Amino acid sequence: MTRLERFDAWVAKGPFTPEDLGLYRIVYASLALLVVPDLTWLAAYPDFLLHPPLGPFQLLTGTPSANLLVGLEVVRTIVLVLLGLGVWTRWVSIAATAILVLTYGLIYSVGKIDHTILLVLTPLVLSFAHWGDRVSIDAWRTELARPQPQWPLRLLAAMIALPFFAVAFVKAGTGWLLWTGQAVHGQFLMYYEALDRTAWLAPLAAHLESRIVWETLDWLTVLVEVALLVTLRWWRAFRIALAFVVLFHLGVFLMLNISFAFNIVVYGAFVAWGARLPARRVWLCAPLVAVVVGLVVPASASRAAILFGATVIALVFLMGQLRDVYQSRSARV
Amino acid sequence: MTLPASDPRGSDGKRAARVAFALTFAVFVIGTPLSWWPGHEPYPALVMPAFPLYKGAVVRTAADATVSFRDGQTASVALDRLLPPTPLESTVVAARTFNNDEWTRDPRIVAWLRERLERQFPGRSVTAIDITWDLTASGDPSFTTEQVRTTHVEFS
């Protein structure tokens, strides 16, 4: 077998079913509706305060008007709802990525990029996974019985693993693993003292003086980030590593009050939704419920809820893995 | 009906997978080093925040602004508080415009800053502002604060 053939065989292997992908499409669209940002604040920024990042947004000639920004928010909502409903799924998926690139790119033109790229790319990648084939309006109209492509999930996994590995490399290269400094502690103090992130467990962490504990957190951070690329080859190992990444994000949220809810939404692609939930059309209400929830519940509360929900799923998954190991060892005995 | 979780693809599927992976890797390889170059991170790009240390410390660039009034008094104000509200990190947003001296030569920015200061201090006549950018470290008492830049602007 040539290397290319081995690669083809590797990307073709996977445990995902059309039900998993169909249900995840609804999960993705509903949660994305809760985490996408408000755009209208950008209209208050004069042109000379815009510093678009390297890329297509350098073509921006001025601050978009409030009306245009409202219009983009409406279009974004409609596209995400259609995605959740599974209407013309392939084209709507591409449109979802396009509108997310556009809306995030506009707000990042003030000179600060938040790293939401995985959330943005997911619909485009999974459009190739035929994630509209189940639990969708498309499936209601035409029953589709084609095989489930696995390679888009493998690609999405690589898209998560590669940048995490890169940042682990930077951390290790700039001294995170040296005993001379505790990077997580330094980050915590910066957020706690300078940026006033004092919620959740931050006040408790402020009393933690042990250098060993903080240094351990430095090492665990780098380890978790490296683990995703190392385990990419095996689905079970990758999912276990991803579950630990969710716990890592929980820790970061509780101590530093930094929410990576937009990443958490993407990790949901690797959950076996079809094994846990019945693939019923009633779930198609979820995106519409999300629109209403998004209007009444503050975004910060939604993000916290997403993180805590993901933590429960990760813990249940990890306990299931432990149970499997215990049962297989008992069977051998 | 649950289909087998395999992926019997034809050559089109294989080709699509190979092209997609190659493109992704190319985007990653090009975008990642650029993102390490301050002020040159591209968007869209496949990058995550790295939180690098600088000289072994977690550093932050922050600005202290001292406003002078016609009556001779002064007052301090956090520069990022003068910006319109944003859900993004306002210190970073402020630094993109004000952490250099070019803005002092743009009369629109100077006039805008004066108007924001007068809104911040209603009823008082603003005559000048001094903005000092420092690099400070968190949790590392051995790190000496580095002064990056001080800018003085008189409002005519």
Coordinates of C-alpha atoms in Angstrom, one line a residue:
Chain A
M1 CA 0.0 0.0 0.0
T2 CA 1.4 3.4 -0.9
R3 CA 1.4 6.2 1.6
L4 CA -1.4 7.9 -0.3
E5 CA -3.5 4.7 -0.2
R6 CA -2.8 4.4 3.6
F7 CA -4.0 8.0 4.0
D8 CA -7.1 7.3 2.0
A9 CA -7.9 4.3 4.1
W10 CA -7.2 6.2 7.3
V11 CA -9.5 9.1 6.5
A12 CA -12.2 6.7 5.4
K13 CA -12.4 5.0 8.7
G14 CA -14.8 6.3 11.4
P15 CA -17.7 5.5 13.7
F16 CA -20.0 8.3 12.7
T17 CA -23.5 7.6 11.4
P18 CA -25.9 9.8 9.5
E19 CA -28.0 10.2 12.7
D20 CA -24.9 11.4 14.6
L21 CA -24.3 14.1 11.9
G22 CA -28.0 15.0 11.5
L23 CA -28.5 15.6 15.2
Y24 CA -25.2 17.4 15.5
R25 CA -26.3 19.8 12.7
I26 CA -29.2 20.8 14.9
V27 CA -26.9 21.1 18.0
Y28 CA -24.4 23.2 16.1
A29 CA -27.0 25.6 14.6
S30 CA -28.8 26.0 17.9
L31 CA -25.7 26.7 19.9
A32 CA -24.1 28.9 17.3
L33 CA -27.2 31.1 17.5
L34 CA -26.5 31.5 21.2
V35 CA -22.8 32.3 20.9
V36 CA -22.5 34.5 17.8
P37 CA -21.8 38.1 18.8
D38 CA -23.8 41.3 18.4
L39 CA -22.5 43.4 15.6
T40 CA -24.2 46.7 16.0
W41 CA -21.6 48.2 18.4
L42 CA -19.2 48.4 15.4
A43 CA -21.2 51.3 13.9
A44 CA -20.0 53.6 16.7
Y45 CA -16.3 53.1 15.6
P46 CA -15.1 55.8 13.2
D47 CA -13.1 54.7 10.1
F48 CA -9.8 55.7 11.6
L49 CA -10.2 53.3 14.4
L50 CA -10.4 50.3 12.0
H51 CA -7.3 48.2 11.5
P52 CA -8.5 45.2 9.5
P53 CA -6.3 42.1 9.8
L54 CA -4.2 40.8 7.0
G55 CA -6.5 39.3 4.5
P56 CA -9.7 40.2 2.6
F57 CA -11.0 42.6 5.2
Q58 CA -8.2 45.0 4.3
L59 CA -10.5 45.9 1.4
L60 CA -12.9 47.5 3.9
T61 CA -13.2 51.2 3.0
G62 CA -15.1 52.4 6.1
T63 CA -17.2 51.4 9.1
P64 CA -20.4 49.6 8.1
S65 CA -23.6 51.4 8.9
A66 CA -25.8 50.3 11.8
N67 CA -28.5 49.3 9.3
L68 CA -26.1 47.1 7.4
L69 CA -24.9 45.5 10.6
V70 CA -28.5 44.8 11.7
G71 CA -29.2 43.4 8.2
L72 CA -26.2 41.0 8.5
E73 CA -27.4 39.9 11.9
V74 CA -30.8 39.1 10.5
V75 CA -29.2 37.2 7.5
R76 CA -26.9 35.3 9.9
T77 CA -29.9 34.2 12.1
I78 CA -31.9 33.1 9.1
V79 CA -29.0 31.1 7.7
L80 CA -28.3 29.4 11.0
V81 CA -32.0 28.6 11.5
L82 CA -32.2 27.1 7.9
L83 CA -29.1 25.1 8.7
G84 CA -30.6 23.7 11.9
L85 CA -33.8 22.8 10.0
G86 CA -31.7 21.2 7.3
V87 CA -33.1 23.1 4.3
W88 CA -30.9 22.9 1.2
T89 CA -28.3 21.9 3.7
R90 CA -25.2 21.8 1.5
W91 CA -25.7 25.3 0.1
V92 CA -26.9 26.7 3.4
S93 CA -23.8 25.2 5.1
I94 CA -21.6 27.1 2.7
A95 CA -23.6 30.2 3.2
A96 CA -23.3 29.8 7.0
T97 CA -19.5 29.7 6.8
A98 CA -19.5 32.7 4.5
I99 CA -21.8 34.8 6.7
L100 CA -19.8 33.8 9.8
V101 CA -16.5 34.7 8.1
L102 CA -18.0 38.1 7.1
T103 CA -19.6 39.0 10.4
Y104 CA -16.6 38.0 12.6
G105 CA -14.2 39.6 10.1
L106 CA -16.0 42.9 10.3
I107 CA -15.8 43.1 14.1
Y108 CA -12.2 41.9 14.2
S109 CA -11.4 44.9 11.9
V110 CA -11.1 47.0 15.1
G111 CA -7.8 45.3 15.6
K112 CA -8.5 42.3 17.9
I113 CA -9.1 38.8 16.6
D114 CA -10.9 36.3 18.9
H115 CA -10.2 32.8 17.8
T116 CA -13.5 31.6 16.5
I117 CA -12.3 30.1 13.3
L118 CA -13.3 26.5 14.1
L119 CA -16.9 27.6 14.7
V120 CA -16.8 29.3 11.3
L121 CA -15.3 26.4 9.3
T122 CA -17.5 23.6 10.7
P123 CA -20.5 24.1 8.4
L124 CA -18.3 24.2 5.3
V125 CA -16.4 21.0 6.4
L126 CA -19.5 19.1 7.4
S127 CA -21.4 20.0 4.3
F128 CA -19.2 17.3 2.7
A129 CA -20.4 14.9 5.4
H130 CA -24.0 15.1 4.2
W131 CA -25.1 16.3 7.6
G132 CA -28.5 17.2 6.1
D133 CA -29.3 13.6 5.3
R134 CA -31.1 12.9 8.6
V135 CA -33.4 14.8 11.0
S136 CA -33.9 17.5 8.4
I137 CA -36.4 19.1 6.1
D138 CA -34.2 17.8 3.2
A139 CA -34.7 14.2 4.5
W140 CA -38.4 14.8 5.0
R141 CA -38.7 15.7 1.3
T142 CA -36.4 13.0 -0.1
E143 CA -35.1 10.0 1.8
L144 CA -31.4 9.8 1.1
A145 CA -29.6 6.4 1.6
R146 CA -26.0 7.2 0.7
P147 CA -23.0 6.1 2.7
Q148 CA -21.8 8.3 5.5
P149 CA -18.5 10.0 4.5
Q150 CA -16.0 9.9 7.4
W151 CA -13.2 12.1 6.0
P152 CA -14.9 15.4 6.8
L153 CA -14.9 14.4 10.5
R154 CA -11.2 13.4 10.2
L155 CA -10.5 16.8 8.6
L156 CA -12.3 18.7 11.3
A157 CA -10.3 16.8 13.9
A158 CA -7.1 17.8 12.1
M159 CA -8.3 21.4 12.0
I160 CA -8.6 21.3 15.8
A161 CA -5.4 19.3 16.5
L162 CA -3.0 21.3 14.3
P163 CA -3.4 24.8 15.7
F164 CA -3.5 23.4 19.3
F165 CA -0.2 21.7 18.6
A166 CA 1.3 24.9 17.2
V167 CA 0.4 26.9 20.4
A168 CA 1.8 24.1 22.6
F169 CA 5.0 24.5 20.6
V170 CA 5.0 28.3 21.3
K171 CA 4.3 27.8 24.9
A172 CA 7.1 25.2 25.3
G173 CA 9.5 27.5 23.3
T174 CA 8.8 30.6 25.4
G175 CA 9.3 29.0 28.8
W176 CA 6.0 27.5 30.0
L177 CA 7.7 24.3 31.0
L178 CA 10.5 26.0 33.0
W179 CA 10.4 26.0 36.8
T180 CA 11.6 29.7 36.8
G181 CA 8.1 30.9 36.0
Q182 CA 4.5 29.7 36.3
A183 CA 2.7 30.9 33.2
V184 CA -0.8 29.9 34.2
H185 CA -0.4 31.8 37.5
G186 CA 0.9 34.8 35.6
Q187 CA -2.1 34.7 33.2
F188 CA -4.5 34.3 36.1
L189 CA -3.0 37.3 37.9
M190 CA -3.3 39.4 34.7
Y191 CA -6.9 38.5 34.2
Y192 CA -7.8 38.8 37.9
E193 CA -6.0 42.1 38.6
A194 CA -5.8 44.0 35.4
L195 CA -8.9 42.7 33.5
D196 CA -11.1 42.4 36.5
R197 CA -12.1 38.7 35.8
T198 CA -13.1 37.9 39.4
A199 CA -16.0 35.6 38.9
W200 CA -16.5 31.9 39.6
L201 CA -13.4 30.3 41.3
A202 CA -11.1 33.2 40.6
P203 CA -11.2 34.6 44.2
L204 CA -10.4 31.1 45.4
A205 CA -7.5 30.7 43.0
A206 CA -6.1 34.1 44.1
H207 CA -5.2 32.4 47.4
L208 CA -3.4 29.5 45.8
E209 CA 0.3 30.1 46.3
S210 CA 1.8 26.7 45.6
R211 CA 4.4 26.9 42.8
I212 CA 4.1 23.2 42.3
V213 CA 0.4 23.4 41.7
W214 CA 0.8 26.3 39.2
E215 CA 3.7 24.6 37.4
T216 CA 1.7 21.4 37.1
L217 CA -1.1 23.4 35.5
D218 CA 1.5 24.8 33.0
W219 CA 2.6 21.2 32.1
L220 CA -1.0 19.9 31.9
T221 CA -1.9 22.8 29.6
V222 CA 0.9 21.9 27.1
L223 CA 0.2 18.2 27.4
V224 CA -3.5 18.6 26.6
E225 CA -2.7 20.7 23.6
V226 CA -0.2 18.2 22.3
A227 CA -2.4 15.2 23.0
L228 CA -4.9 16.1 20.2
L229 CA -2.4 15.8 17.4
V230 CA -0.8 12.7 19.0
T231 CA -4.1 10.9 19.3
L232 CA -5.5 12.1 15.9
R233 CA -4.8 8.7 14.4
W234 CA -7.2 6.8 16.6
W235 CA -10.8 7.9 17.0
R236 CA -11.2 6.6 20.5
A237 CA -8.0 8.2 21.8
F238 CA -8.9 11.5 20.1
R239 CA -12.3 11.6 21.7
I240 CA -10.7 10.9 25.1
A241 CA -8.2 13.7 24.5
L242 CA -11.0 16.0 23.4
A243 CA -13.0 15.2 26.6
F244 CA -9.9 16.3 28.6
V245 CA -9.7 19.5 26.5
V246 CA -13.3 20.2 27.6
L247 CA -12.2 19.9 31.2
F248 CA -9.3 22.1 30.5
H249 CA -11.6 24.8 29.0
L250 CA -13.8 24.4 32.2
G251 CA -10.8 25.1 34.3
V252 CA -9.8 28.1 32.3
F253 CA -13.4 29.4 32.5
L254 CA -13.7 29.0 36.3
M255 CA -10.3 30.5 37.1
L256 CA -9.6 33.0 34.3
N257 CA -13.2 33.6 33.3
I258 CA -12.3 33.1 29.6
S259 CA -15.0 31.3 27.7
F260 CA -14.1 29.1 24.8
A261 CA -17.8 28.2 24.1
F262 CA -17.3 28.6 20.4
N263 CA -14.7 25.8 20.4
I264 CA -16.9 23.7 22.6
V265 CA -19.7 23.8 20.0
V266 CA -17.3 22.4 17.5
Y267 CA -16.1 19.5 19.7
G268 CA -19.8 18.4 19.7
A269 CA -19.2 17.0 16.2
F270 CA -17.4 14.1 17.7
V271 CA -20.2 13.0 20.1
A272 CA -22.3 9.9 19.1
W273 CA -25.5 11.9 19.3
G274 CA -27.4 9.1 17.4
A275 CA -26.5 6.6 20.1
R276 CA -27.9 8.9 22.9
L277 CA -30.9 10.6 21.3
P278 CA -33.7 9.4 19.1
A279 CA -33.5 10.9 15.6
R280 CA -36.9 12.6 15.7
R281 CA -38.2 15.6 13.8
V282 CA -39.2 17.3 17.1
W283 CA -35.6 18.3 17.4
L284 CA -36.1 20.7 14.5
C285 CA -37.7 23.1 16.9
A286 CA -34.4 23.6 18.7
P287 CA -32.9 26.3 16.4
L288 CA -36.2 28.3 16.7
V289 CA -36.1 27.9 20.5
A290 CA -32.5 29.1 20.4
V291 CA -33.5 32.3 18.6
V292 CA -36.0 33.1 21.4
V293 CA -33.5 32.1 24.1
G294 CA -30.9 34.3 22.5
L295 CA -33.2 37.3 22.8
V296 CA -33.9 36.9 26.5
V297 CA -30.9 35.2 28.0
P298 CA -27.5 37.1 28.2
A299 CA -24.9 35.6 25.9
S300 CA -22.5 35.1 28.9
A301 CA -25.1 32.9 30.6
S302 CA -25.6 30.9 27.4
R303 CA -21.8 30.4 27.0
A304 CA -21.5 29.2 30.6
A305 CA -24.4 26.8 30.1
I306 CA -22.8 25.4 27.0
L307 CA -19.5 24.9 28.8
F308 CA -21.2 23.2 31.8
G309 CA -23.3 21.0 29.5
A310 CA -20.2 19.9 27.6
T311 CA -18.4 19.1 30.8
V312 CA -21.2 16.8 31.8
I313 CA -21.1 15.1 28.4
A314 CA -17.3 14.8 28.6
L315 CA -17.4 13.3 32.1
V316 CA -20.1 10.8 31.2
F317 CA -18.0 9.8 28.2
L318 CA -14.8 9.4 30.2
M319 CA -16.7 7.3 32.8
G320 CA -18.0 5.2 30.0
Q321 CA -14.4 4.6 28.8
L322 CA -13.3 3.7 32.3
R323 CA -16.2 1.3 32.6
D324 CA -15.3 -0.3 29.3
V325 CA -11.6 -0.8 30.4
Y326 CA -12.8 -2.3 33.7
Q327 CA -15.2 -4.6 32.0
S328 CA -12.7 -5.8 29.4
R329 CA -10.2 -6.5 32.2
S330 CA -12.8 -8.4 34.2
A331 CA -13.7 -10.4 31.1
R332 CA -10.1 -11.4 30.6
V333 CA -9.8 -12.5 34.3
Chain B
M1 CA -32.4 3.1 8.7
T2 CA -28.9 3.2 10.0
L3 CA -26.3 2.9 7.3
P4 CA -23.0 1.2 7.9
A5 CA -20.4 3.5 9.4
S6 CA -18.0 3.0 6.6
D7 CA -17.2 5.2 3.7
P8 CA -17.0 3.3 0.4
R9 CA -16.0 6.3 -1.7
G10 CA -15.3 6.5 -5.3
S11 CA -12.3 8.4 -6.7
D12 CA -14.2 11.7 -6.3
G13 CA -14.5 11.3 -2.6
K14 CA -10.8 10.4 -2.3
R15 CA -9.8 13.3 -4.4
A16 CA -12.0 15.7 -2.4
A17 CA -10.4 14.4 0.9
R18 CA -6.9 14.8 -0.4
V19 CA -7.5 18.3 -1.7
A20 CA -9.2 19.4 1.5
F21 CA -6.4 18.1 3.7
A22 CA -3.8 19.6 1.5
L23 CA -5.5 23.0 1.5
T24 CA -6.0 22.9 5.2
F25 CA -2.4 22.1 5.8
A26 CA -1.3 24.9 3.5
V27 CA -3.5 27.4 5.2
F28 CA -2.2 26.2 8.6
V29 CA 1.5 26.4 7.5
I30 CA 1.1 29.9 6.0
G31 CA -1.1 31.4 8.7
T32 CA 0.6 30.1 11.8
P33 CA 4.0 31.9 11.4
L34 CA 2.2 35.1 10.4
S35 CA 0.1 34.9 13.5
W36 CA 3.4 34.9 15.6
W37 CA 4.4 38.2 14.0
P38 CA 2.8 41.0 16.1
G39 CA 0.2 42.9 14.2
H40 CA 0.2 40.6 11.2
E41 CA -2.2 37.8 12.2
P42 CA -4.3 37.1 9.2
Y43 CA -8.0 36.5 9.2
P44 CA -9.5 34.1 8.3
A45 CA -6.7 31.7 9.4
L46 CA -6.4 28.4 11.2
V47 CA -4.8 29.7 14.4
M48 CA -5.4 29.5 18.2
P49 CA -4.2 32.0 20.8
A50 CA -0.7 31.0 22.0
F51 CA -0.2 33.0 25.2
P52 CA 3.6 33.2 24.8
L53 CA 5.8 34.3 27.6
Y54 CA 8.1 37.4 27.0
K55 CA 11.4 37.1 28.7
G56 CA 9.9 34.3 30.8
A57 CA 6.9 36.5 32.0
V58 CA 3.3 37.0 31.2
V59 CA 3.3 40.6 30.0
R60 CA 0.7 43.1 29.1
T61 CA 0.8 46.4 27.3
A62 CA -1.3 49.0 29.1
A63 CA -1.7 52.7 28.8
D64 CA -1.9 55.3 31.4
A65 CA -3.4 58.6 30.2
T66 CA -3.1 61.9 32.0
V67 CA -5.5 64.6 30.9
S68 CA -4.6 68.3 31.5
F69 CA -7.3 70.9 31.9
R70 CA -7.3 74.7 31.3
D71 CA -7.5 75.3 35.1
G72 CA -4.2 73.6 35.5
Q73 CA -5.5 70.4 37.1
T74 CA -4.9 66.9 35.7
A75 CA -6.9 63.7 35.9
S76 CA -6.1 60.1 35.0
V77 CA -8.2 58.0 32.7
A78 CA -7.9 54.5 31.2
L79 CA -7.4 55.0 27.5
D80 CA -9.5 52.0 26.5
R81 CA -12.5 53.5 28.5
L82 CA -12.6 56.3 26.0
L83 CA -13.4 53.9 23.2
P84 CA -17.0 53.1 22.2
P85 CA -18.2 49.9 23.9
T86 CA -16.8 46.7 22.4
P87 CA -17.1 43.0 23.6
L88 CA -13.5 42.5 22.4
E89 CA -10.5 43.2 24.7
S90 CA -10.5 47.0 24.7
T91 CA -6.9 47.5 25.6
V92 CA -5.8 45.7 22.5
V93 CA -8.3 47.7 20.4
A94 CA -6.9 50.9 21.9
A95 CA -3.3 49.9 21.3
R96 CA -3.9 49.4 17.6
T97 CA -4.6 53.1 17.1
F98 CA -2.8 54.8 20.0
N99 CA 0.4 52.7 20.6
N100 CA 2.4 54.7 18.0
D101 CA 2.9 58.3 17.2
E102 CA 1.2 58.3 13.8
W103 CA -2.2 59.1 15.2
T104 CA -1.0 62.5 16.5
R105 CA -0.5 63.6 12.9
D106 CA -4.2 62.8 12.0
P107 CA -6.4 65.8 12.9
R108 CA -9.5 63.6 12.8
I109 CA -8.2 61.3 15.5
V110 CA -7.0 64.2 17.7
A111 CA -10.4 65.9 17.3
W112 CA -12.2 62.7 18.1
L113 CA -10.1 62.0 21.2
R114 CA -10.7 65.6 22.5
E115 CA -14.4 65.1 22.0
R116 CA -14.4 61.8 23.9
L117 CA -12.4 63.4 26.7
E118 CA -14.8 66.3 27.0
R119 CA -17.6 63.7 27.2
Q120 CA -15.7 61.9 29.9
F121 CA -15.1 65.1 31.8
P122 CA -18.2 67.2 31.2
G123 CA -18.0 70.9 31.8
R124 CA -14.2 70.9 31.8
S125 CA -11.9 72.3 29.1
V126 CA -9.3 69.7 28.0
T127 CA -5.9 71.2 26.9
A128 CA -3.6 68.2 26.5
I129 CA -3.2 64.5 27.0
D130 CA -0.1 62.4 27.9
I131 CA -0.3 58.7 27.1
T132 CA 2.3 56.4 28.5
W133 CA 2.4 52.8 27.2
D134 CA 4.1 50.3 29.6
L135 CA 4.9 46.6 29.3
T136 CA 4.2 45.1 32.7
A137 CA 4.4 41.6 34.0
S138 CA 2.0 39.6 36.2
G139 CA 3.2 37.4 39.0
D140 CA 6.9 38.1 38.3
P141 CA 8.4 40.6 40.7
S142 CA 11.8 40.3 39.0
F143 CA 10.4 41.7 35.7
T144 CA 11.2 45.4 35.3
T145 CA 8.4 47.4 33.8
E146 CA 9.4 48.6 30.4
Q147 CA 8.2 51.9 29.1
V148 CA 7.2 51.5 25.5
R149 CA 6.2 55.0 24.5
T150 CA 5.0 58.3 25.8
T151 CA 3.0 60.6 23.6
H152 CA 2.1 64.1 24.4
V153 CA -0.7 65.9 22.4
E154 CA -1.8 69.5 22.9
F155 CA -5.4 70.3 21.9
S156 CA -5.6 73.6 20.2

